[in-house]
mmCIF file of C-alpha atoms and ligand atoms in Angstrom:
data_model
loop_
_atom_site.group_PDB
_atom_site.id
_atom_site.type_symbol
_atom_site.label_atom_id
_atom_site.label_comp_id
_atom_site.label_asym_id
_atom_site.label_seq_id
_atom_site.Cartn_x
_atom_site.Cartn_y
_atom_site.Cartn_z
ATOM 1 C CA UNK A 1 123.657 84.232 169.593
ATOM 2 C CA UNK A 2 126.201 86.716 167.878
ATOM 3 C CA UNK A 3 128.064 84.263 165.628
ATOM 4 C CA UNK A 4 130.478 87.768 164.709
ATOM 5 C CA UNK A 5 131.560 87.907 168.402
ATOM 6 C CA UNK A 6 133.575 84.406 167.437
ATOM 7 C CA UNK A 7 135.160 85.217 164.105
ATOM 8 C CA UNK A 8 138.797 86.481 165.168
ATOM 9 C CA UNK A 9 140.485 89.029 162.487
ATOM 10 C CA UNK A 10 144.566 88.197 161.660
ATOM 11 C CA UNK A 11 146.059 91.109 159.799
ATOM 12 C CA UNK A 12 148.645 89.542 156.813
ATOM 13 C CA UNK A 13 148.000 86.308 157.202
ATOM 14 C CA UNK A 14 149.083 83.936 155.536
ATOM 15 C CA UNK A 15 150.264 86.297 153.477
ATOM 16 C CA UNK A 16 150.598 90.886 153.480
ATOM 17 C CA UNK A 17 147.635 92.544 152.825
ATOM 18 C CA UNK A 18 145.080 89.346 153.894
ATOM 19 C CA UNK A 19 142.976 89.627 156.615
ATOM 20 C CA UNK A 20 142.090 86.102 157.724
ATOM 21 C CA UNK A 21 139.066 85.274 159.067
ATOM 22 C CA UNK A 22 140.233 82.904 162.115
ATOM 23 C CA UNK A 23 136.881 80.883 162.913
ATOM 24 C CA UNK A 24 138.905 78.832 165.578
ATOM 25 C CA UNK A 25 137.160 80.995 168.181
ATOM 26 C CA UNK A 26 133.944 79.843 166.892
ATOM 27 C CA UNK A 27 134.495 76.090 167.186
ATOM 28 C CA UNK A 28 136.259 76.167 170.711
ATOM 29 C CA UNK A 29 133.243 77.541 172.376
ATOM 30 C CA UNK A 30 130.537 75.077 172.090
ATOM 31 C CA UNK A 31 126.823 77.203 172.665
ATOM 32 C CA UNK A 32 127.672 79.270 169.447
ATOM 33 C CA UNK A 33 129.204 75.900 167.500
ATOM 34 C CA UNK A 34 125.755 74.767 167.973
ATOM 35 C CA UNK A 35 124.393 77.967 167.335
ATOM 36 C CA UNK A 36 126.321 78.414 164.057
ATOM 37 C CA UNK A 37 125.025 75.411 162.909
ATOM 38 C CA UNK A 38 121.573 75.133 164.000
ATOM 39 C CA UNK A 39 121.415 78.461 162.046
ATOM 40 C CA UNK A 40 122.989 77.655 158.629
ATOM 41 C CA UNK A 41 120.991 74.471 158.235
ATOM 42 C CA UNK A 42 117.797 76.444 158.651
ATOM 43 C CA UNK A 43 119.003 78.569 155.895
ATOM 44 C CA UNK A 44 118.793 75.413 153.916
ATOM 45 C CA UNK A 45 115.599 75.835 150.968
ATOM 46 C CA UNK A 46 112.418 75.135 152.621
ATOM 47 C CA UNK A 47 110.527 71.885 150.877
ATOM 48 C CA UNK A 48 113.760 70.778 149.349
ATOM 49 C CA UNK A 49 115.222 67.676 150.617
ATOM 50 C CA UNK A 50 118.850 67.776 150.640
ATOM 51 C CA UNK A 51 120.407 64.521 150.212
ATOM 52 C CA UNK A 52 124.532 65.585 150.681
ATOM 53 C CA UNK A 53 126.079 68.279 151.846
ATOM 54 C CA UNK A 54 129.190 68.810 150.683
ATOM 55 C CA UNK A 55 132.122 70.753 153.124
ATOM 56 C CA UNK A 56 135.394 71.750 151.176
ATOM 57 C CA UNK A 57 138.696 70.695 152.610
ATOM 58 C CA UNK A 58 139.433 71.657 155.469
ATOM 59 C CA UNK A 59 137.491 73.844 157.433
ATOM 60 C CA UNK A 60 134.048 73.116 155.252
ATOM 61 C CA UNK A 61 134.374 69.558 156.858
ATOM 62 C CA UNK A 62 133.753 70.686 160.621
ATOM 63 C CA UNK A 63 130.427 72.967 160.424
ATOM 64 C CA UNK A 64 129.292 70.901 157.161
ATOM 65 C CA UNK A 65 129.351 67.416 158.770
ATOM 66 C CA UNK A 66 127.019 69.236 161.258
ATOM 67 C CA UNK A 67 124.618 70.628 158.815
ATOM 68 C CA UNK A 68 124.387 67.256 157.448
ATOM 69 C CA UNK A 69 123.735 65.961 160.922
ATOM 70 C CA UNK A 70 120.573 68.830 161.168
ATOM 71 C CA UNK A 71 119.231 67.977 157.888
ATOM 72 C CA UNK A 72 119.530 64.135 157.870
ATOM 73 C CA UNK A 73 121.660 64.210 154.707
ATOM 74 C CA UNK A 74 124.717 62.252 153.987
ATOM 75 C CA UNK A 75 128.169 63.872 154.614
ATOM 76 C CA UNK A 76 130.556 64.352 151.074
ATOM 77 C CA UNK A 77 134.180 65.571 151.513
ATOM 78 C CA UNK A 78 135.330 67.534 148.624
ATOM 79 C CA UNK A 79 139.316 67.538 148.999
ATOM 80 C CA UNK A 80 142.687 68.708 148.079
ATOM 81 C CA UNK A 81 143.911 66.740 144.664
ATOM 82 C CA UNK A 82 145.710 62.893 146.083
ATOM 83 C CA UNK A 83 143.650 62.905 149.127
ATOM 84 C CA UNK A 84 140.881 60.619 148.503
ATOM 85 C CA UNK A 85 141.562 56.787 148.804
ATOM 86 C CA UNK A 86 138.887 55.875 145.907
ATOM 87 C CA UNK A 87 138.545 56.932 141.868
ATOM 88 C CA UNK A 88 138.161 60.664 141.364
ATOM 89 C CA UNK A 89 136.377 63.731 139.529
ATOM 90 C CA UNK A 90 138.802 66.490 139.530
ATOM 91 C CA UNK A 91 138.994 70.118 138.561
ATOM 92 C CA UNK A 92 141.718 73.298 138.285
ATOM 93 C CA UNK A 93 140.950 76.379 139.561
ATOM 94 C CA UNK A 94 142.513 79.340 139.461
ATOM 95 C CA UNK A 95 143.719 80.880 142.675
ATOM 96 C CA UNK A 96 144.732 84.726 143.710
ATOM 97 C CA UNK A 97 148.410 83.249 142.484
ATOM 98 C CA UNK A 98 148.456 79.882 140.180
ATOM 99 C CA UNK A 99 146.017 76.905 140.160
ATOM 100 C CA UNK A 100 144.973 74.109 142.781
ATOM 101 C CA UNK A 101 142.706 71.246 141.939
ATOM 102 C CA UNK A 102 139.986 69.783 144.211
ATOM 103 C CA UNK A 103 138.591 66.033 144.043
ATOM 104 C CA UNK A 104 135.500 64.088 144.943
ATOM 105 C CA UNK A 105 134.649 60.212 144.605
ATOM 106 C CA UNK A 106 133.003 59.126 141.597
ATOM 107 C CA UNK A 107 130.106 57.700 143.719
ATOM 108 C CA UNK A 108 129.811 60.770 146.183
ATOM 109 C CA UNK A 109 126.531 61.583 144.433
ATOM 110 C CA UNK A 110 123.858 60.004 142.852
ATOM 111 C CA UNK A 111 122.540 61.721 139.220
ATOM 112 C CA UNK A 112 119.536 64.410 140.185
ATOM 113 C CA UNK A 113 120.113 64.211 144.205
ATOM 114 C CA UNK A 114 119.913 67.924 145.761
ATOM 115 C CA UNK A 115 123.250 68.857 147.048
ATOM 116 C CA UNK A 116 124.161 71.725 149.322
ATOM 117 C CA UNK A 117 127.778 72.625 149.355
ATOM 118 C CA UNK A 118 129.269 74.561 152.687
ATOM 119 C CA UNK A 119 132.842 75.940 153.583
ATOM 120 C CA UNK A 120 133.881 78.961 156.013
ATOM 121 C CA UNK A 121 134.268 81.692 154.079
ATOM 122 C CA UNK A 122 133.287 83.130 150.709
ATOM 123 C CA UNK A 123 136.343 85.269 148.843
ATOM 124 C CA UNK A 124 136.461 85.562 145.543
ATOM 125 C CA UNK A 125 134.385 82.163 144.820
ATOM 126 C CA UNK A 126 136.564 80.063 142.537
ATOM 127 C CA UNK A 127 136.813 77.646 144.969
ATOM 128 C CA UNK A 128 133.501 77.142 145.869
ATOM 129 C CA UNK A 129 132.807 77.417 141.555
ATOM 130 C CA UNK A 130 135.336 74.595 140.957
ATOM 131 C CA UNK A 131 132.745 72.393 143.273
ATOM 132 C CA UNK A 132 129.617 73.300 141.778
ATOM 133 C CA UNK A 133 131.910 71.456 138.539
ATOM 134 C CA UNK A 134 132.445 68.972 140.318
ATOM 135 C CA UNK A 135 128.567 68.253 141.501
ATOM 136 C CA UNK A 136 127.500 69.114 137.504
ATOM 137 C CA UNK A 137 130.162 66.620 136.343
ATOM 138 C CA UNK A 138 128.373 63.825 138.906
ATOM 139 C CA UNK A 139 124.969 65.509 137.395
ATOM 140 C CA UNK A 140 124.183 66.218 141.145
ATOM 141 C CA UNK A 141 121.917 69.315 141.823
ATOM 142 C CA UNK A 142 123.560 72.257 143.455
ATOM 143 C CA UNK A 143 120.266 73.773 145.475
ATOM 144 C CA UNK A 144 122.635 76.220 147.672
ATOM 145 C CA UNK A 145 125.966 77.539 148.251
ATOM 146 C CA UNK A 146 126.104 78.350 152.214
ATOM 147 C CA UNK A 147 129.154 79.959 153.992
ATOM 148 C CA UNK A 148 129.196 81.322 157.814
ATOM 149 C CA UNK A 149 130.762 84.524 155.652
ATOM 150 C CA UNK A 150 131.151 86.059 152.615
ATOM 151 C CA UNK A 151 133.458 88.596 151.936
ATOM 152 C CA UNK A 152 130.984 91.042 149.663
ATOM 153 C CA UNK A 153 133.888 93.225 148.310
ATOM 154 C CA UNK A 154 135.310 90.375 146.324
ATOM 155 C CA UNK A 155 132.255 89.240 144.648
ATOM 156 C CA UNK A 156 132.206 85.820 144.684
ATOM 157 C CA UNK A 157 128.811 85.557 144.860
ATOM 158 C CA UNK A 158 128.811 86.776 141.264
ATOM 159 C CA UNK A 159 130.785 83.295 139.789
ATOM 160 C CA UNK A 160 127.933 81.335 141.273
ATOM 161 C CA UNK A 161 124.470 81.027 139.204
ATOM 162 C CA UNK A 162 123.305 79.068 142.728
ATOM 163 C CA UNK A 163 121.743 80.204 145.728
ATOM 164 C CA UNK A 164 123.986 81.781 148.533
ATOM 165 C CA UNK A 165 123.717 81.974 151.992
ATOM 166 C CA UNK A 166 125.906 83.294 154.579
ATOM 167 C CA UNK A 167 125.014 84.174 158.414
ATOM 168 C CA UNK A 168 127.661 87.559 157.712
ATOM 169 C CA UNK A 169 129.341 89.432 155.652
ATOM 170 C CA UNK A 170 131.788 91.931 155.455
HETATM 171 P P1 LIG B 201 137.912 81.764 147.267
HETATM 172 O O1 LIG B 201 138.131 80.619 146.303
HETATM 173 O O2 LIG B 201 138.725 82.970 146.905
HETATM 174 O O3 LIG B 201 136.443 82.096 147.444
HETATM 175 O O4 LIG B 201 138.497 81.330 148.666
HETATM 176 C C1 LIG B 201 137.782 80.522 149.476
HETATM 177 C C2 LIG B 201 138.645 79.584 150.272
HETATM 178 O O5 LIG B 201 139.789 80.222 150.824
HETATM 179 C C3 LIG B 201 137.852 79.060 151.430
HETATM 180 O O6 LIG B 201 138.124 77.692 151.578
HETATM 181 C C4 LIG B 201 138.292 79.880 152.615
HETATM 182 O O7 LIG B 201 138.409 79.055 153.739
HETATM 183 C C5 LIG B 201 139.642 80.458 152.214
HETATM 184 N N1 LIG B 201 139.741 81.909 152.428
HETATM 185 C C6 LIG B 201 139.832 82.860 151.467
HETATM 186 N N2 LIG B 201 139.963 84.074 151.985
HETATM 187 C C7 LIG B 201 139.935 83.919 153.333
HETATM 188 C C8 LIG B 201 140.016 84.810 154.439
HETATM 189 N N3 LIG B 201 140.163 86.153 154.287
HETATM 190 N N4 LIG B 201 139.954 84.296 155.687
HETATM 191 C C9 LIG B 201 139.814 82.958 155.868
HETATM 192 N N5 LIG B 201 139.743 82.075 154.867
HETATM 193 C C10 LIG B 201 139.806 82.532 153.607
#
């Protein structure tokens, strides 16, 4: 199934000169929802066990929850800084304009367990950077980065010294 077919373009959104990449018609139809993620968790390593996948806040947690489902691994929520009940990790990142911080729970990972983090979209990769922090700071092991896109003309890949996947890019 054509996962690209689902991924709706909005010109200058949320601000001029973005083009978001609206997955919304992605999760409303359910054949390529279950096609998305039957593919990205077969782009998972082969022979590595993953014990957590991680999905970034917000639209990591959808597709990433079902990854986690695929590859019997426990579900971690990385999240926007005061969201998470329990003690914290945290890190700044830098954003096109300012800084944002993103959290996880102390206990989300155990020392040397193989993580693979997920989100949407790939842009210019610091947010996806601050959470391989996050997983070093828990001494978790990143084993792959894995997006439904990346957007190659921003280069993200090149902040990450991990794997990435991604079913497209632009
Ligand atoms: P970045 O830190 O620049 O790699 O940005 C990644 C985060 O911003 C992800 O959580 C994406 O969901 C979101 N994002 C960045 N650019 C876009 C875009 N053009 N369309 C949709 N989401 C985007």
């Amino acid at each position: 199934m054509k996962i690209d077919d689902f991924i709706r373009d909005i010109p200058d959104f949320p601000t001029s000169g973005i083009i978001f990449k609206d997955i919304t018609p992605l999760l409303a139809n359910h054949k390529a929802l279950v096609s998305c993620a039957d593919q990205l968790a077969a782009l998972s390593p082969n022979g590595i066990k993953i014990d957590k996948v991680i999905g970034i806040e917000s639209r990591g947690f959808i597709i990433g929850s079902m990854i986690a489902e695929r590859l019997e691994a426990g579900f971690i929520p990385v999240r926007k800084k005061g969201k998470l009940p329990y003690q914290v990790k945290s890190k700044n990142y830098s954003l096109e304009y300012g800084e944002d911080t993103l959290e996880i729970h102390i206990d989300a990972i155990q020392p040397g367990e193989h993580v693979l983090i997920h989100d949407d979209v790939l842009a210019t990769g610091g947010t996806a950077k601050a959470v391989c922090d996050l997983v070093a700071q828990l001494r978790g092991v990143v084993v792959q980065c894995n997006f439904i896109m990346k957007l190659d003309f921003l280069h993200g890949e090149d902040k990450l010294n991990v794997p990435v996947s991604s079913l497209l890019a632009y």
